[in-house]
Amino acid sequence: MDSITELVHMGKEKMGTWKKLGVVGVPVSKGQRRDGTDKGPKFLRDGGLLERLKKIGCEVKDYGDVDFGYIDNDMPHEHVKNPRNIARGSLKTADQVERCLRTEGHCLAIGGDHSMAIGTIIGHARVHPDMAVLWIDAHADINTPLTSDSGNIHGMPLSFVAHELDPYVPHMPGWDEVQPCIGLDQIAWIGLRDVDPLERKIIDKFDMNAFSMHDIDLHGIKNILDMALKAVDPEGVRPIHVSFDVDALDPVHTPSTGTPVSGGLSVREMCYIAEELALTGRLAMIDVAEVNPALGDSKDVDVTVRTTIDVIARFYGQRRQGIAPTGTDIPQATIRRNSLINAL
């Protein structure tokens, strides 16, 4: 058996460990200024996501959507928008993710703007505090409330969950229970191409693992994924948390998203990432953020939903070269064609 075949067989054995999968909807839109991301979970479900996962062999349990129960008149704190609603929703998300992981072993969270990751990372850290986080995104999303120009929390989630940034995050109403839970050395970015100046300052100050589209152009997606994994999981043993913002892809592939940036990952590159991470057998948690069905026309929405579902399926075992079914063999003909020729 050659090395490539051995790798595929090893990966198939490992991939079987996540066939039991819980799905949690995180319909949050208040982390940014555009309505519509709260409809992302519905459109992904209606687009056939759960059926696709079942078809490739996943035992899927749908946990439904987190009930955010929004607070009226959530006034900005300084310039940070909707602080109480995001804090409350993050804690509810964390509880649901923790329950899903402890019950099913693996969780797929579909959103929802990227503020959803505050809750998913907190919930995941309760189960696997040593996890490795791969943040696949055009944006770094590590602004603090003091460095953000917009005040939109979907650009800040990593600052709220990282221990090292706690001294840089001011007190905000409703946030007492939202506490940091991972270290910056547990995070690696892939696909960056729109990083704010003070975010770059944070990345440089803490010598973080940040791989941009420039790095991908220079080294290729295989080498970048290898470098990212080695940076956050050098021994190859940690549970992996993937936080996938659909704007990581070039906007031609996912036009219905709120902050598109040209020059992004191709579907081919994203499928490679997903398929290789599936082969590790260590994927515990995946976030899918920033699908916004309110943006673009029906064709844009359809392309975005179909592409997103296709990528998700690659994380859970669908491979471009195909996978032979287990427990079955090639059917043999009851009457062979040569016997008919001889009879004539």
XYZ file of C-alpha atoms in Angstrom:
344
model
C 0.000 0.000 0.000
C 1.547 3.367 -1.003
C 1.848 6.289 1.420
C -1.063 8.248 -0.072
C -3.396 5.249 0.170
C -2.266 4.621 3.755
C -3.022 8.248 4.631
C -6.499 8.057 3.154
C -7.251 4.799 4.996
C -5.934 6.209 8.276
C -8.007 9.323 7.744
C -11.170 7.320 7.030
C -10.704 5.448 10.310
C -10.217 8.700 12.210
C -13.103 10.405 10.445
C -15.437 7.748 11.782
C -14.950 9.239 15.258
C -16.981 12.352 14.382
C -19.825 10.695 12.522
C -22.051 11.525 15.515
C -22.664 15.231 15.053
C -24.787 17.878 16.745
C -25.899 21.000 14.860
C -26.606 24.259 16.698
C -28.093 27.334 15.017
C -26.775 30.685 16.244
C -29.094 33.286 14.637
C -27.281 36.433 15.730
C -27.203 39.642 13.707
C -26.552 42.294 16.343
C -22.776 41.932 16.198
C -22.769 44.020 13.010
C -24.878 46.658 11.265
C -26.730 44.648 8.616
C -29.897 42.642 9.205
C -30.027 39.154 7.724
C -27.322 37.010 9.333
C -29.944 35.826 11.822
C -31.561 34.037 8.845
C -28.340 32.199 7.974
C -29.165 29.022 9.949
C -32.596 28.719 8.324
C -31.266 29.147 4.800
C -28.504 26.597 5.366
C -30.997 24.078 6.743
C -33.514 24.802 3.976
C -30.694 24.482 1.448
C -30.258 20.833 2.413
C -27.340 20.969 4.869
C -28.603 18.301 7.253
C -29.600 15.967 4.429
C -26.176 16.395 2.844
C -24.447 15.500 6.100
C -26.645 12.439 6.600
C -25.981 11.338 3.033
C -22.229 11.216 3.668
C -22.737 9.101 6.776
C -23.103 11.556 9.667
C -25.520 10.704 12.454
C -26.987 14.195 12.814
C -28.929 15.593 15.748
C -30.325 19.089 15.236
C -30.344 21.049 18.486
C -32.325 23.862 16.911
C -31.490 27.533 17.312
C -30.194 29.330 20.376
C -32.995 31.539 21.713
C -31.372 34.934 22.074
C -34.412 36.638 23.613
C -33.160 40.064 22.636
C -33.321 42.904 25.141
C -35.056 46.051 23.907
C -33.267 49.386 24.083
C -29.785 47.905 24.339
C -27.991 51.232 24.259
C -24.359 51.380 23.091
C -21.634 51.364 25.699
C -19.283 54.117 24.637
C -19.438 53.240 20.898
C -19.836 49.448 21.231
C -23.201 48.412 19.805
C -25.638 45.948 21.410
C -23.292 44.932 24.233
C -25.916 43.396 26.539
C -27.574 41.353 23.804
C -24.287 39.946 22.535
C -23.087 39.057 26.051
C -26.363 37.345 26.900
C -26.533 35.506 23.584
C -22.903 34.409 23.880
C -23.527 32.776 27.252
C -26.627 30.991 25.915
C -24.612 29.823 22.903
C -21.828 28.568 25.169
C -24.297 26.497 27.203
C -25.819 24.930 24.066
C -22.424 24.184 22.502
C -21.144 22.622 25.712
C -24.240 20.404 25.958
C -23.899 19.375 22.316
C -20.205 18.523 22.631
C -20.654 16.530 25.818
C -23.561 14.585 24.317
C -22.575 14.130 20.665
C -18.821 14.608 20.859
C -18.808 16.992 17.876
C -20.632 20.225 17.123
C -21.361 22.283 14.012
C -22.591 25.807 14.792
C -24.264 27.644 11.915
C -24.731 31.393 12.125
C -25.098 34.183 12.393
C -22.493 36.970 12.399
C -19.023 36.228 13.718
C -19.766 37.462 17.219
C -21.184 33.928 17.532
C -17.635 32.675 18.095
C -17.480 34.243 21.554
C -20.053 31.722 22.732
C -18.835 28.774 20.685
C -15.245 29.140 21.900
C -16.305 29.568 25.540
C -18.554 26.516 25.289
C -15.863 24.480 23.573
C -13.223 25.530 26.108
C -15.372 24.122 28.921
C -14.960 20.708 27.299
C -11.543 20.995 25.590
C -9.544 23.867 27.156
C -6.455 22.801 25.177
C -8.152 23.132 21.755
C -6.408 24.591 18.708
C -8.341 27.327 16.901
C -8.047 27.846 13.141
C -9.676 31.159 12.242
C -10.376 31.110 8.489
C -11.388 34.646 7.579
C -10.551 37.734 5.552
C -10.533 39.657 8.840
C -8.600 39.185 12.077
C -11.606 39.917 14.350
C -9.300 40.725 17.249
C -10.140 44.381 17.773
C -10.854 45.360 21.358
C -13.668 47.770 22.213
C -10.946 50.426 22.446
C -9.365 49.755 19.047
C -12.521 49.203 16.981
C -13.582 52.067 14.744
C -17.048 50.661 14.050
C -18.095 49.405 17.478
C -19.409 46.219 15.842
C -18.682 43.211 18.038
C -18.351 40.787 15.103
C -14.916 42.377 14.617
C -13.919 41.750 18.266
C -14.696 38.152 19.300
C -11.116 36.974 19.777
C -10.294 39.855 22.115
C -12.980 38.677 24.551
C -11.794 35.050 24.740
C -7.999 35.524 24.894
C -6.336 35.668 28.308
C -3.515 37.965 27.175
C -5.947 40.637 25.974
C -7.974 40.814 29.191
C -6.053 43.924 30.398
C -6.988 45.694 27.148
C -10.730 45.009 27.318
C -12.758 47.511 29.381
C -15.684 46.588 31.587
C -19.010 46.598 29.754
C -22.530 46.082 31.123
C -23.605 42.456 31.054
C -20.154 41.025 30.406
C -19.097 39.897 33.898
C -19.651 36.214 33.080
C -17.954 36.410 29.669
C -14.411 35.496 30.647
C -11.296 34.685 28.584
C -10.682 30.977 28.155
C -7.824 30.381 25.665
C -4.326 31.651 25.005
C -3.244 33.536 21.905
C -0.817 30.725 21.082
C -3.852 28.474 20.518
C -5.027 30.619 17.562
C -3.882 30.687 13.930
C -5.445 32.676 11.104
C -5.692 31.559 7.479
C -6.728 33.848 4.619
C -6.267 37.324 6.115
C -6.410 40.245 3.689
C -8.216 43.086 5.518
C -6.561 43.727 8.881
C -7.050 46.976 10.795
C -3.860 48.825 11.842
C -4.338 48.266 15.580
C -5.242 44.632 14.981
C -1.904 44.315 13.204
C -0.322 45.913 16.280
C -1.887 43.246 18.495
C -0.760 40.450 16.174
C 2.802 41.776 16.110
C 2.972 42.554 19.838
C 2.052 38.994 20.777
C 3.839 37.358 17.822
C 0.673 35.584 16.740
C 0.233 32.975 14.035
C -1.260 34.992 11.188
C -1.214 33.661 7.605
C -2.498 36.059 4.970
C -3.456 35.613 1.334
C 0.015 36.952 0.523
C 1.490 34.013 2.450
C -0.795 31.610 0.586
C 0.272 33.091 -2.752
C 3.905 32.757 -1.714
C 3.914 29.292 -0.147
C 0.763 27.561 -1.409
C -2.249 26.404 0.573
C -0.730 23.025 1.535
C 2.307 24.584 3.190
C 0.261 27.282 4.909
C -2.171 24.764 6.406
C 0.765 22.649 7.572
C 2.404 25.708 9.169
C -0.830 26.812 10.851
C -1.477 23.367 12.321
C 2.117 23.004 13.501
C 1.930 26.433 15.163
C -1.148 25.656 17.266
C -0.888 21.864 17.544
C 2.761 20.851 17.172
C 2.216 17.336 18.533
C -0.889 16.718 16.417
C -3.063 15.737 19.385
C -5.282 18.709 20.219
C -9.000 18.943 19.426
C -9.476 21.424 16.578
C -11.936 24.312 16.509
C -12.474 25.794 13.043
C -14.107 29.216 12.867
C -15.001 29.718 9.216
C -16.259 33.079 8.024
C -17.627 32.684 4.509
C -15.938 35.950 3.512
C -12.668 34.020 3.673
C -13.672 32.869 0.205
C -13.459 35.237 -2.726
C -16.773 37.152 -3.074
C -17.468 35.501 -6.420
C -18.136 32.307 -4.428
C -19.987 33.802 -1.439
C -21.482 37.137 -2.534
C -24.197 37.207 0.162
C -22.008 38.270 3.051
C -21.645 41.593 4.832
C -17.957 42.469 4.499
C -16.680 40.942 1.244
C -13.031 41.459 0.304
C -11.668 40.639 -3.133
C -8.753 38.279 -3.650
C -9.883 35.569 -1.255
C -9.587 31.811 -1.090
C -10.851 29.799 -4.018
C -13.365 27.018 -3.465
C -10.585 24.651 -4.474
C -8.280 25.960 -1.726
C -11.068 25.889 0.853
C -12.015 22.331 -0.059
C -8.375 21.314 0.374
C -8.320 22.837 3.874
C -11.566 21.111 4.819
C -10.605 17.711 3.444
C -7.191 17.754 5.113
C -8.650 18.776 8.472
C -11.215 15.977 8.174
C -8.335 13.538 7.754
C -6.815 14.591 11.090
C -9.757 13.025 12.920
C -9.483 15.816 15.516
C -12.205 18.218 14.349
C -14.391 18.828 17.386
C -16.111 22.133 16.631
C -16.842 24.153 13.499
C -18.415 27.612 13.327
C -19.834 28.882 10.049
C -20.392 32.633 10.139
C -21.639 35.590 8.102
C -24.012 33.982 5.604
C -26.464 36.845 4.993
C -29.490 35.956 2.823
C -30.671 39.589 2.923
C -27.767 40.688 0.719
C -27.709 40.284 -3.047
C -30.318 38.810 -5.341
C -31.717 35.274 -5.262
C -28.854 33.988 -7.410
C -26.282 35.445 -5.008
C -28.015 33.842 -2.052
C -28.255 30.493 -3.820
C -24.572 30.522 -4.770
C -23.552 31.468 -1.223
C -25.679 28.795 0.425
C -24.665 26.040 -2.020
C -20.967 26.876 -1.751
C -21.122 27.012 2.045
C -22.880 23.662 2.293
C -20.385 22.129 -0.111
C -17.470 23.320 2.030
C -19.119 22.084 5.242
C -19.580 18.641 3.684
C -15.830 18.482 2.968
C -15.088 19.024 6.670
C -17.214 15.979 7.449
C -15.843 13.470 5.027
C -17.013 14.187 1.484
C -13.964 14.041 -0.760
C -13.469 15.183 -4.316
C -11.975 11.844 -5.329
C -15.002 10.067 -3.861
C -15.206 7.550 -1.020
C -16.207 3.922 -1.515
C -19.112 2.817 0.708
C -18.290 0.467 3.578
C -20.033 -2.848 4.114
C -20.916 -3.353 0.445
C -19.224 -4.908 -2.541
C -19.478 -4.404 -6.296
C -22.621 -6.280 -7.431
C -22.035 -9.159 -9.792
C -24.273 -9.890 -12.766
C -26.528 -12.924 -12.378
C -26.256 -13.608 -16.091
C -22.866 -12.735 -17.524
C -22.667 -11.203 -20.961
C -20.192 -13.822 -22.201
C -22.653 -16.595 -21.403
C -25.269 -14.939 -23.635
C -22.773 -14.676 -26.490
C -21.864 -18.357 -26.142
C -25.545 -19.342 -26.105
C -26.034 -17.624 -29.457
